[in-house]
Tab-separated table of C-alpha atoms (C1' of nucleotides) in Angstrom:
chain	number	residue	atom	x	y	z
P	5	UNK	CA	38.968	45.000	10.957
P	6	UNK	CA	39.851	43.295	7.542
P	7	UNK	CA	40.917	40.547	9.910
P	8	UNK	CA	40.401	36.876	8.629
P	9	UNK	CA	36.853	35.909	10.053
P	10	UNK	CA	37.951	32.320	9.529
P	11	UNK	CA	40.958	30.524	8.805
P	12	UNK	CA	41.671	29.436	5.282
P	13	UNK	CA	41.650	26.410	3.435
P	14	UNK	CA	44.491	24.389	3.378
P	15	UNK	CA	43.638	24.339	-0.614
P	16	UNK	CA	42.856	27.900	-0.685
P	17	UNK	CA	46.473	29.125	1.581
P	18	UNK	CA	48.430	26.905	-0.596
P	19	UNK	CA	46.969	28.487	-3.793
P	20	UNK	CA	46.860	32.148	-2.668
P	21	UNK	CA	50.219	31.799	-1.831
P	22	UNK	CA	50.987	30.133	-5.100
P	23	UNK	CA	49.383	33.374	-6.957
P	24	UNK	CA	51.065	35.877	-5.200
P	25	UNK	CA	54.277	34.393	-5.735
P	26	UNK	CA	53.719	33.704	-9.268
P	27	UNK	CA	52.689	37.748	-9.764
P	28	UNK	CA	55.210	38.887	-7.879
P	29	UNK	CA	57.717	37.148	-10.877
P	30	UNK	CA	54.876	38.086	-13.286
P	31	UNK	CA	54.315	41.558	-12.986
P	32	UNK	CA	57.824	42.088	-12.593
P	33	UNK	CA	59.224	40.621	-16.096
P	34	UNK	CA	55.944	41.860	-18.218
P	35	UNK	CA	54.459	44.393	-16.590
P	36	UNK	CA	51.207	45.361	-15.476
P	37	UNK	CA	49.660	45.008	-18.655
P	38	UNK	CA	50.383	40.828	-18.547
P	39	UNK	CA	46.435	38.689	-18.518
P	40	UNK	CA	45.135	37.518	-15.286
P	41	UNK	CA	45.299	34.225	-17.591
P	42	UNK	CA	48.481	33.796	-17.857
P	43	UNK	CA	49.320	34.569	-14.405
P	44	UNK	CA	46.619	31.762	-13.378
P	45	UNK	CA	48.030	29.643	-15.756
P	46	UNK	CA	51.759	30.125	-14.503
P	47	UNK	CA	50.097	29.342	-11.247
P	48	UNK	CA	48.559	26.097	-12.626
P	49	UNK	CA	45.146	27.541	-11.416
P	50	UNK	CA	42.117	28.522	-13.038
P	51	UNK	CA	41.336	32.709	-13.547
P	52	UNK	CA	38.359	32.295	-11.533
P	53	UNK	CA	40.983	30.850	-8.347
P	54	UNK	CA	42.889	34.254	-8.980
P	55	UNK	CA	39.850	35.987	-8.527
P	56	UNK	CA	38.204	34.828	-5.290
P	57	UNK	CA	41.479	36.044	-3.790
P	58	UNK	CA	42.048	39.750	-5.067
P	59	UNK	CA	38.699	40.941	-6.616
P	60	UNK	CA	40.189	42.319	-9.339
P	61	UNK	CA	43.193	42.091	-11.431
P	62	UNK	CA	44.060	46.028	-9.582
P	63	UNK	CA	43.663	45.108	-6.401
P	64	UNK	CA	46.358	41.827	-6.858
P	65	UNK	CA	48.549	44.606	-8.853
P	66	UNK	CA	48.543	46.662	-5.277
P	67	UNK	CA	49.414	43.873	-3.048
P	68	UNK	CA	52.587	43.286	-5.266
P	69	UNK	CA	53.631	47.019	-5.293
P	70	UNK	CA	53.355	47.420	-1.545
P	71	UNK	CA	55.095	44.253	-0.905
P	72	UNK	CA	57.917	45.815	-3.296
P	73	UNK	CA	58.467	49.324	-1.717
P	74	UNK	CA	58.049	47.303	1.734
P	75	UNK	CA	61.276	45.511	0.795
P	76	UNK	CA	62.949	48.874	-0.467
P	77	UNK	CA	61.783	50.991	2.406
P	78	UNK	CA	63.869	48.480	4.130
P	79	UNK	CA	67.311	48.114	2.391
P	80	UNK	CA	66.945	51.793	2.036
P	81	UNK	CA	66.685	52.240	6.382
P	82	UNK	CA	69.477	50.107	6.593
P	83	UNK	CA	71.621	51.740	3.865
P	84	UNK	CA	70.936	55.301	5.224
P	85	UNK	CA	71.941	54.302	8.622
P	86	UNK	CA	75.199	52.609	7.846
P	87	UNK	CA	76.217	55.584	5.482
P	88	UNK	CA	73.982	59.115	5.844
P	89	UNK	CA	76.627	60.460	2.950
P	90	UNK	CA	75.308	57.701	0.823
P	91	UNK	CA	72.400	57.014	1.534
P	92	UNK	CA	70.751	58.674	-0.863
P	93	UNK	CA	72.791	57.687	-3.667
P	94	UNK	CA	72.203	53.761	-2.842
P	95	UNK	CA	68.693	54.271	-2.759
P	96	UNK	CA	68.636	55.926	-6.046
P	97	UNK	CA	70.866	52.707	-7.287
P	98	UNK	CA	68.434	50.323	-5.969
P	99	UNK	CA	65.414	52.249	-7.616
P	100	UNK	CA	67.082	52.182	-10.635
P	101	UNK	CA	68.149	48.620	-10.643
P	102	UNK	CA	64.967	47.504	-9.395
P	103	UNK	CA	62.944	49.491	-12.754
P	104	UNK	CA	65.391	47.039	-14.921
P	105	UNK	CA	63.579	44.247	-13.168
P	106	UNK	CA	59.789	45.223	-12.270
P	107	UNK	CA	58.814	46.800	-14.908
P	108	UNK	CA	55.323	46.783	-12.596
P	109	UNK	CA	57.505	48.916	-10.182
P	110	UNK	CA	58.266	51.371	-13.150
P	111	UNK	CA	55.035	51.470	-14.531
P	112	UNK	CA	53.474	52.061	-11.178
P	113	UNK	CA	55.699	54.872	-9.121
P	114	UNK	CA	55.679	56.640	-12.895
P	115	UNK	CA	51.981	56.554	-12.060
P	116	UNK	CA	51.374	54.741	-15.761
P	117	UNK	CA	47.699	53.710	-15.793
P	118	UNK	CA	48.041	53.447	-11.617
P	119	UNK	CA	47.898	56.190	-9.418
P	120	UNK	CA	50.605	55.062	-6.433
P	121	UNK	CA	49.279	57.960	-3.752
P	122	UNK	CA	45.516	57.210	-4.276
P	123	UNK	CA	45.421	53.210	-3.956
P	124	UNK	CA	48.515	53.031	-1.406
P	125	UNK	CA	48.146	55.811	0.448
P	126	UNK	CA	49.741	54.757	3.459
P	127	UNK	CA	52.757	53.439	1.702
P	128	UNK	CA	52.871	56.465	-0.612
P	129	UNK	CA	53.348	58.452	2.436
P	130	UNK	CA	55.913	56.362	4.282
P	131	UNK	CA	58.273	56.177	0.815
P	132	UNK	CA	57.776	59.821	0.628
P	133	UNK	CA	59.097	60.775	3.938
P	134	UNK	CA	61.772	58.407	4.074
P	135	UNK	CA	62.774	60.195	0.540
P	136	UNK	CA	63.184	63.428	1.740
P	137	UNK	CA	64.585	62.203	5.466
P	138	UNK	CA	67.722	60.640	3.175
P	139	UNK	CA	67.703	63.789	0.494
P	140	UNK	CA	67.951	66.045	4.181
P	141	UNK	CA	70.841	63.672	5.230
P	142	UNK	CA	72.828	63.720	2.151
P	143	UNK	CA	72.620	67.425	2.005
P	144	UNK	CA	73.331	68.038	5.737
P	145	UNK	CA	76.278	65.753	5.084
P	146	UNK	CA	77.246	67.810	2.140
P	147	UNK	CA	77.126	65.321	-0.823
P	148	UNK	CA	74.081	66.433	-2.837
P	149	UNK	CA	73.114	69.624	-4.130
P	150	UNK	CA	71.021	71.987	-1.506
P	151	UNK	CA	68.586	73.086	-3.804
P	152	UNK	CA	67.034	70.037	-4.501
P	153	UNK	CA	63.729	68.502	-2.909
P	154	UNK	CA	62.138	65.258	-2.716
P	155	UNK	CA	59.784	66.143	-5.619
P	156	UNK	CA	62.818	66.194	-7.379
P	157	UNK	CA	64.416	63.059	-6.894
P	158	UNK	CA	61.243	61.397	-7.466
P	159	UNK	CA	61.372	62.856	-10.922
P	160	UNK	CA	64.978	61.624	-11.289
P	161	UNK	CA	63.982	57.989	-10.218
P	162	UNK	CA	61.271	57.944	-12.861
P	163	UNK	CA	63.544	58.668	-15.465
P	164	UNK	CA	66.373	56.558	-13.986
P	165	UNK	CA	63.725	53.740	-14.614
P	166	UNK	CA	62.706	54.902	-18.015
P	167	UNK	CA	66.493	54.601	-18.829
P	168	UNK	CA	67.178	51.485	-17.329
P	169	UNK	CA	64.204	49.516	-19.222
P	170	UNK	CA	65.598	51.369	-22.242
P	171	UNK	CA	69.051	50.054	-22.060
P	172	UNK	CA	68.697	47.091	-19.777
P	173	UNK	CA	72.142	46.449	-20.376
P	174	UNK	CA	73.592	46.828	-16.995
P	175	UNK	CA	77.124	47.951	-17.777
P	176	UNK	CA	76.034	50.542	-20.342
P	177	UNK	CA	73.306	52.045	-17.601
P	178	UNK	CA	76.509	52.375	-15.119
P	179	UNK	CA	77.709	54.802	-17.752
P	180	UNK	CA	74.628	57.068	-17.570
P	181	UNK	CA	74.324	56.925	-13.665
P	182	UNK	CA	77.618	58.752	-12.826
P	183	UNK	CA	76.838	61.336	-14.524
P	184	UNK	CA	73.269	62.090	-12.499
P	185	UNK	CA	75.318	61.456	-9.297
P	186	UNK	CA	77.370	64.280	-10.831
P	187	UNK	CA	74.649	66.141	-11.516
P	188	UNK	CA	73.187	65.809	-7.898
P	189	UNK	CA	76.723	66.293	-6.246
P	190	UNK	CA	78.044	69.282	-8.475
P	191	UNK	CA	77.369	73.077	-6.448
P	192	UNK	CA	74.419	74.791	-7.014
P	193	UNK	CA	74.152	76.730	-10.046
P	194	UNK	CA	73.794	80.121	-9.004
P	195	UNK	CA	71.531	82.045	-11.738
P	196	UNK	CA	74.170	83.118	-14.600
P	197	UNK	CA	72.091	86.253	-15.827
X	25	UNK	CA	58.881	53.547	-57.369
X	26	UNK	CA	55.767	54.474	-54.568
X	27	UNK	CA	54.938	57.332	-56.099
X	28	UNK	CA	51.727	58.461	-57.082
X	29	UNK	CA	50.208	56.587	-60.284
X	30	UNK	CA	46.990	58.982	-60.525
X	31	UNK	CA	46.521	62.386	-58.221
X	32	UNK	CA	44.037	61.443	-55.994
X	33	UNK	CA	40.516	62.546	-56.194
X	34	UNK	CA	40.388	66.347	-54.794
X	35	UNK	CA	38.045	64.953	-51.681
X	36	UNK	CA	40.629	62.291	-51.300
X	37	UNK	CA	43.594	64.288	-50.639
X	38	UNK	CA	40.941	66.720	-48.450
X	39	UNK	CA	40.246	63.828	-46.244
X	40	UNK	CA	43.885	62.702	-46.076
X	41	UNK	CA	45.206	65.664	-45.252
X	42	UNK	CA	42.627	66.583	-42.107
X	43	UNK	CA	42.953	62.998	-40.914
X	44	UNK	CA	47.364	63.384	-40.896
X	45	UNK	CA	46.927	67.103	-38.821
X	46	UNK	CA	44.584	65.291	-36.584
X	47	UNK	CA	46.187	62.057	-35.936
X	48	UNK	CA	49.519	64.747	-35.344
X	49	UNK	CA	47.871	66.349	-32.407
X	50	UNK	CA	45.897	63.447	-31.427
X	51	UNK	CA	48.853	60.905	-30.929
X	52	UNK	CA	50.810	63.898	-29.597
X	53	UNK	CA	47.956	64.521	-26.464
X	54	UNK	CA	47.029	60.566	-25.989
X	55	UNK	CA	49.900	59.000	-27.201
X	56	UNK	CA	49.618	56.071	-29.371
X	57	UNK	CA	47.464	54.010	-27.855
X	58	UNK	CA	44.633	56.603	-29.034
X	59	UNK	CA	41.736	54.407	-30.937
X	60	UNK	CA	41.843	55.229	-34.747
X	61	UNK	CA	38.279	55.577	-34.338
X	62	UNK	CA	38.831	58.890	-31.941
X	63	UNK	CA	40.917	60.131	-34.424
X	64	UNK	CA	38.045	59.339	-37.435
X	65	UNK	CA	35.601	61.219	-34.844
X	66	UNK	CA	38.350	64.160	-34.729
X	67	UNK	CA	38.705	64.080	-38.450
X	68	UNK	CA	35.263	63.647	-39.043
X	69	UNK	CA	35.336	60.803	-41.471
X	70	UNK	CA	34.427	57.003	-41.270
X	71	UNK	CA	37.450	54.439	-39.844
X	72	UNK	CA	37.305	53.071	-43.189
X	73	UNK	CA	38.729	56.405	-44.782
X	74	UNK	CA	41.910	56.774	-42.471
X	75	UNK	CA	42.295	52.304	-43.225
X	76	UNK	CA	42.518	53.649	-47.097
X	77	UNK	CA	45.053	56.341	-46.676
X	78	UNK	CA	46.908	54.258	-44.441
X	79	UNK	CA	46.909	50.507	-44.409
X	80	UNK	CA	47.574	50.432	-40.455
X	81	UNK	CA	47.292	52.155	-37.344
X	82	UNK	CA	51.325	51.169	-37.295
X	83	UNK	CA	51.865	52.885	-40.744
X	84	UNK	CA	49.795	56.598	-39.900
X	85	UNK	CA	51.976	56.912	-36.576
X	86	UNK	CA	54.960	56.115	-38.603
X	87	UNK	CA	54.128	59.086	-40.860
X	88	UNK	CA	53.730	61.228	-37.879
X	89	UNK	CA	56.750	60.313	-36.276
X	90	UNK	CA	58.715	60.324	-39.526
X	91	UNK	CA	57.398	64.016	-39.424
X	92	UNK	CA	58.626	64.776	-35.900
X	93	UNK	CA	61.729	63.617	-36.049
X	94	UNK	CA	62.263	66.158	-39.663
X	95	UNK	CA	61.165	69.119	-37.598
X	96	UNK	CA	63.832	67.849	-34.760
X	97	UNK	CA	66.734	67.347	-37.116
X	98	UNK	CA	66.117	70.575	-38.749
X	99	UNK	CA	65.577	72.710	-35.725
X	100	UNK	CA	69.138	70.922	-34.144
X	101	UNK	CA	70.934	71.563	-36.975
X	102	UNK	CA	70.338	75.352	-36.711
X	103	UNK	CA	71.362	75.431	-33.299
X	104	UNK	CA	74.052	73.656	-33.129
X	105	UNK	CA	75.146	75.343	-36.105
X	106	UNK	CA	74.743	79.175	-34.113
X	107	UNK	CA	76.743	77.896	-30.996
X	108	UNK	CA	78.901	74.148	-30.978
X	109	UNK	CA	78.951	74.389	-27.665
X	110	UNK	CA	75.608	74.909	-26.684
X	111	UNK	CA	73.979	72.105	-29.160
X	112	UNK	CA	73.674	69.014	-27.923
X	113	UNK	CA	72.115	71.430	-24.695
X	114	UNK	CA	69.805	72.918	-27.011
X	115	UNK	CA	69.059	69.648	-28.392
X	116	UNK	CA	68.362	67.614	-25.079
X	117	UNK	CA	66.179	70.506	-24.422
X	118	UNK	CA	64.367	70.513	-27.120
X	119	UNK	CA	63.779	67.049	-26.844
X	120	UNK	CA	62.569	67.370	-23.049
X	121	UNK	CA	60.225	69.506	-24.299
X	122	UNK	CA	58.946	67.494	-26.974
X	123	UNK	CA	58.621	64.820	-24.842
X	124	UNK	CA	55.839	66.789	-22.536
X	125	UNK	CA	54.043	67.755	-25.777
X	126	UNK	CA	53.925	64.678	-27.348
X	127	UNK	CA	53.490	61.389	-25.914
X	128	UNK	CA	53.402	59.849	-29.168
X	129	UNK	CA	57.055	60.622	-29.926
X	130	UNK	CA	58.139	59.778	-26.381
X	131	UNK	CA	56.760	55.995	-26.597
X	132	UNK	CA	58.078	55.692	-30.459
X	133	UNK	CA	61.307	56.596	-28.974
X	134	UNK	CA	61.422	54.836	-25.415
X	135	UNK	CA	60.729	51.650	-27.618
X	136	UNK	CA	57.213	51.437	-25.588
X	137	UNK	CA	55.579	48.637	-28.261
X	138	UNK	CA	57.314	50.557	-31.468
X	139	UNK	CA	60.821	49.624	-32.650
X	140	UNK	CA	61.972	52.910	-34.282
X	141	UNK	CA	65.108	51.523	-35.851
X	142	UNK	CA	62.941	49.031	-37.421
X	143	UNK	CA	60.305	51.071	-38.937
X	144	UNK	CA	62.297	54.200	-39.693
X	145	UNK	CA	65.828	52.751	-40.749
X	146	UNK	CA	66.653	55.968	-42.609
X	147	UNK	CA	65.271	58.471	-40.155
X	148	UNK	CA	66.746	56.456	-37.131
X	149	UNK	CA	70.241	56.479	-39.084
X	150	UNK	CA	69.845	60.517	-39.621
X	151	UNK	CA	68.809	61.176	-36.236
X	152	UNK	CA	71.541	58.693	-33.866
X	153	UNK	CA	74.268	60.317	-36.846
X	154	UNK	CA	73.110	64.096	-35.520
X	155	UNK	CA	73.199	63.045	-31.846
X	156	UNK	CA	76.876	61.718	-32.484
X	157	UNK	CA	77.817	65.245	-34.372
X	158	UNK	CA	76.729	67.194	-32.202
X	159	UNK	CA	77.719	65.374	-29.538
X	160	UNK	CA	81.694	65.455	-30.534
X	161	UNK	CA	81.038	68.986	-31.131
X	162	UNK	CA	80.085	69.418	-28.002
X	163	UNK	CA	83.125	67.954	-26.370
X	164	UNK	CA	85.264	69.494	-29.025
X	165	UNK	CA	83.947	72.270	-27.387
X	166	UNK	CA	84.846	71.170	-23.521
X	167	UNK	CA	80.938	71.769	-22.776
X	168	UNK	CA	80.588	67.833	-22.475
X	169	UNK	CA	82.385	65.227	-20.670
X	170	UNK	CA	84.436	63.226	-23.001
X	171	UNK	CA	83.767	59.451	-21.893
X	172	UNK	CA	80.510	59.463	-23.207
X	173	UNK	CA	79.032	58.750	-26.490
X	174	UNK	CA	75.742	58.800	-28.563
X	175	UNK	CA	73.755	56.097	-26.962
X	176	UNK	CA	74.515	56.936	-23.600
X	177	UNK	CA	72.780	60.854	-24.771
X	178	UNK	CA	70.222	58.774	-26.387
X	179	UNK	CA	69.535	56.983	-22.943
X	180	UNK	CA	69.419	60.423	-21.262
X	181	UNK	CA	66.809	61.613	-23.663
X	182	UNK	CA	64.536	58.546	-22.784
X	183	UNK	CA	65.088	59.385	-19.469
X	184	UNK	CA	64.470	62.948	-19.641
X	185	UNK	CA	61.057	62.780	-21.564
X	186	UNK	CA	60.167	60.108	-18.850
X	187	UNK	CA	60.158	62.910	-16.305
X	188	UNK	CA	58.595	65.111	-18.392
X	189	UNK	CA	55.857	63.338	-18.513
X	190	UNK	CA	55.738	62.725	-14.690
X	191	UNK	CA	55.744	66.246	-13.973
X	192	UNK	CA	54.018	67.943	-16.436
X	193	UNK	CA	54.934	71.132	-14.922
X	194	UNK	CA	57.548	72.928	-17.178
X	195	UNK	CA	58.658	75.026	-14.301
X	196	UNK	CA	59.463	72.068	-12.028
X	197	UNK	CA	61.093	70.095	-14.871
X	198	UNK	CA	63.850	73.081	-14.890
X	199	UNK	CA	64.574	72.307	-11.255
X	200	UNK	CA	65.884	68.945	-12.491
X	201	UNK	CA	67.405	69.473	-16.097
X	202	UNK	CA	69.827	71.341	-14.756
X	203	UNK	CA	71.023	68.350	-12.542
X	204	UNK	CA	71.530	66.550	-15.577
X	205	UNK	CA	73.336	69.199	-17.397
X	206	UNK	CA	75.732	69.672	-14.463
X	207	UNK	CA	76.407	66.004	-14.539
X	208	UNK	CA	77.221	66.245	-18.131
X	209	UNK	CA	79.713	69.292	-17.714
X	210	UNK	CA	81.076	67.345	-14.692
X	211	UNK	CA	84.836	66.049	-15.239
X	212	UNK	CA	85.141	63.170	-15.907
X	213	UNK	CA	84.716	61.102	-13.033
X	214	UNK	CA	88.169	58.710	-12.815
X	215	UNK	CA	87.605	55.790	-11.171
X	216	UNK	CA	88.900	56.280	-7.151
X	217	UNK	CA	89.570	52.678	-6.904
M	28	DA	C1'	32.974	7.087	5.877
M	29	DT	C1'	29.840	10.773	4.936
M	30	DA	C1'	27.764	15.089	4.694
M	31	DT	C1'	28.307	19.806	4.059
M	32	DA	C1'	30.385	23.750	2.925
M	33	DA	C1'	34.423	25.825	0.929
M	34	DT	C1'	36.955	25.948	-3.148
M	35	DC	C1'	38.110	25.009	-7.830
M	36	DG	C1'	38.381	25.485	-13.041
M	37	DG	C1'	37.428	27.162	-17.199
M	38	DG	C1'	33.788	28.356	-20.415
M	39	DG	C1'	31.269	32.418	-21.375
M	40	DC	C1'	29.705	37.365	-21.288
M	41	DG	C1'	30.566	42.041	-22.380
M	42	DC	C1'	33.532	45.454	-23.899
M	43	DT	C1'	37.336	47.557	-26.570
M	44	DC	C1'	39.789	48.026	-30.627
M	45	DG	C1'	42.074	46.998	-35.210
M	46	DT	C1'	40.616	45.957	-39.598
M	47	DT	C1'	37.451	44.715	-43.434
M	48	DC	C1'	33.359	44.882	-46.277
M	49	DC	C1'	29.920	46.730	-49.009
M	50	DG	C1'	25.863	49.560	-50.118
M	51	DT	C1'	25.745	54.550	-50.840
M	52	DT	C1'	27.531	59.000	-52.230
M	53	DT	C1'	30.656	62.057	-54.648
M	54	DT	C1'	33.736	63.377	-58.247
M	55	DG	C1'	35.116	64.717	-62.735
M	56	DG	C1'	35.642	63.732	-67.630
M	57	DA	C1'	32.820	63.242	-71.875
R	13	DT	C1'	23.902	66.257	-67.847
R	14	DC	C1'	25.288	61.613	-67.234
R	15	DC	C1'	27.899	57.705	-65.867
R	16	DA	C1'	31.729	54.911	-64.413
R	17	DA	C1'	35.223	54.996	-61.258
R	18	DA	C1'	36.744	56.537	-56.896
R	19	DA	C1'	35.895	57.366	-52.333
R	20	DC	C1'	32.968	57.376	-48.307
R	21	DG	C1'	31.121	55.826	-43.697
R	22	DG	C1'	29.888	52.964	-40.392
R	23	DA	C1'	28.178	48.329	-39.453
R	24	DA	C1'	30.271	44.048	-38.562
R	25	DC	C1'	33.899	40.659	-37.594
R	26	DG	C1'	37.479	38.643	-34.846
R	27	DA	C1'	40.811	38.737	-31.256
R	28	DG	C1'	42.153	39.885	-26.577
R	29	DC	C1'	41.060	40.493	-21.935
R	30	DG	C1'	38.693	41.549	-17.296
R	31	DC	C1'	35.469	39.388	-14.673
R	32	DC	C1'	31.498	36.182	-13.411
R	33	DC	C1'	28.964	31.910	-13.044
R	34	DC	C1'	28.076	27.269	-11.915
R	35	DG	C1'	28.639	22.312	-12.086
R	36	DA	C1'	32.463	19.435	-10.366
R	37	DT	C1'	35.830	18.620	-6.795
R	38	DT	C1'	38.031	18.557	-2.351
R	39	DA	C1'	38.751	19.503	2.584
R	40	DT	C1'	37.232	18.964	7.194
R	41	DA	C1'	34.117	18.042	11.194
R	42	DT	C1'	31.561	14.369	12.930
DNA sequence: ATATAATCGGGGCGCTCGTTCCGTTTTGGA
DNA sequence: TCCAAAACGGAACGAGCGCCCCGATTATAT
């Protein structure tokens, strides 16, 4: 469908190539929030270059994000298989170390001015399932906390992130993390009252 | 030294007043990117009025936050004065909470493009010197593990209000806090290798 | 080599927002 | 009541940024 009609541009690959690249590094040290500008600039292109490519500065934002959970959809597969006890609790490490590098990543899975499930829907979907397939695994396997669902380790990788851009100092954040693995491996807390 | 040379004129201190309770709730609901302009509209008075009470955008969420951070203090001490054990709880809690209601507070504190240790030496000093009372108290107590410290809470709280604000819902949010409570009750966690 | 079409670059438009300016209105003491 | 000082409001300015336009440039088929 969305198939290239014709090939590209020797020019034109080279350059699109160049852009993606550059945003990829881009996004992921300043943010969404960084100018098309200066991303064409790092590029050594002009804005208008950046533009025939992705229509608009959202649309080059996207490509980058689904490349990223691509790449952590992957480790993740591989992780889970190798250790179903673990699984889980790598993934969560990777999310987290991954918000103290892409702070696009944070910004977009905490849904900050970019709504992950309505412009990736697809990919939404796939990092969803695989979430809960690992959660299921980890609690069949008797390391985390039954009562838990995927909702709620979503939540707990947004604020993992949120921590981790706080305190990018990597030792320090290996002080917080132990205690949500803890948190996610202590017994239920059966109602007190 | 800053104080008050003349009272101000009685539709002065009107105006000032309306425009500080609006900017409160208006920072609190749209954080602090909110246009001073909205918040003239809210207040109903010209931009220029809110520039002459306060010199910058910077300076009237300073006063608010300033303001937040009194009612926090206050309301901690109290409860950490009823039950040592139960305070820093009470406190994270409180701060969870806070950080649904007000987005304004959440950025100031998650350093989002406001340095709160810059701006508010005094408060900052006040608050991080409560987190570390109650904090000892708290492990005094045996409620808290005892290899953490005040900027690791302080991390947690960033975290936590992170969440918060991904899902709004207060009733979901208590499916996780209690994670993170566990995880702070946990024994301390010594290392297997 | 040349023509033609694809691509490029960056100046410019339009919009938002912080801040300032100044003609007008309000206040309060005499 | 009257007037000078204080305060008001909103138009206007400047900076930043997304996006578009178009004359200049470059790739490729012949």
């Amino acid at each position: 469908m969305t198939e290239k009609s014709r090939p590209l541009r020797a020019d034109a690959a080279r350059n699109r190539a160049r852009v993606l690249q550059v945003a990829y590094e881009t996004f992921a040290e300043e943010g969404a929030g960084v100018p098309i500008d200066e991303i064409a600039r790092r590029a050594g292109v002009g804005a208008g270059t950046v533009y025939r490519h992705f229509p608009t500065k959202e649309s080059l934002f996207q490509a980058i994000v689904a490349e990223r959970l691509r790449q952590v959809v992957e480790r993740t597969r591989e992780q889970a298989a190798a250790d179903p006890g673990e699984g889980l609790y790598a993934f969560l490490f990777q999310m987290a170390e991954q918000g103290a590098t892409d702070l696009g990543l944070t910004e977009a899975f905490a849904g900050i001015g970019f709504d992950l499930a309505a412009a990736l829907p697809e990919a939404e979907k796939e990092f969803t399932g695989l979430m809960a397939e690992i959660l299921a695994q980890a609690q069949r396997a008797g390391t985390v906390r039954s009562d838990l669902d995927a909702a709620d380790i979503k939540t707990l990788i947004v604020g993992l992130q949120a921590m981790r851009r706080f305190r990018g100092d990597s030792e320090l954040m290996r002080r917080v993390y132990p205690v949500i693995r803890a948190g996610l491996a202590a017994p239920e807390h059966r109602s007190v009252d």
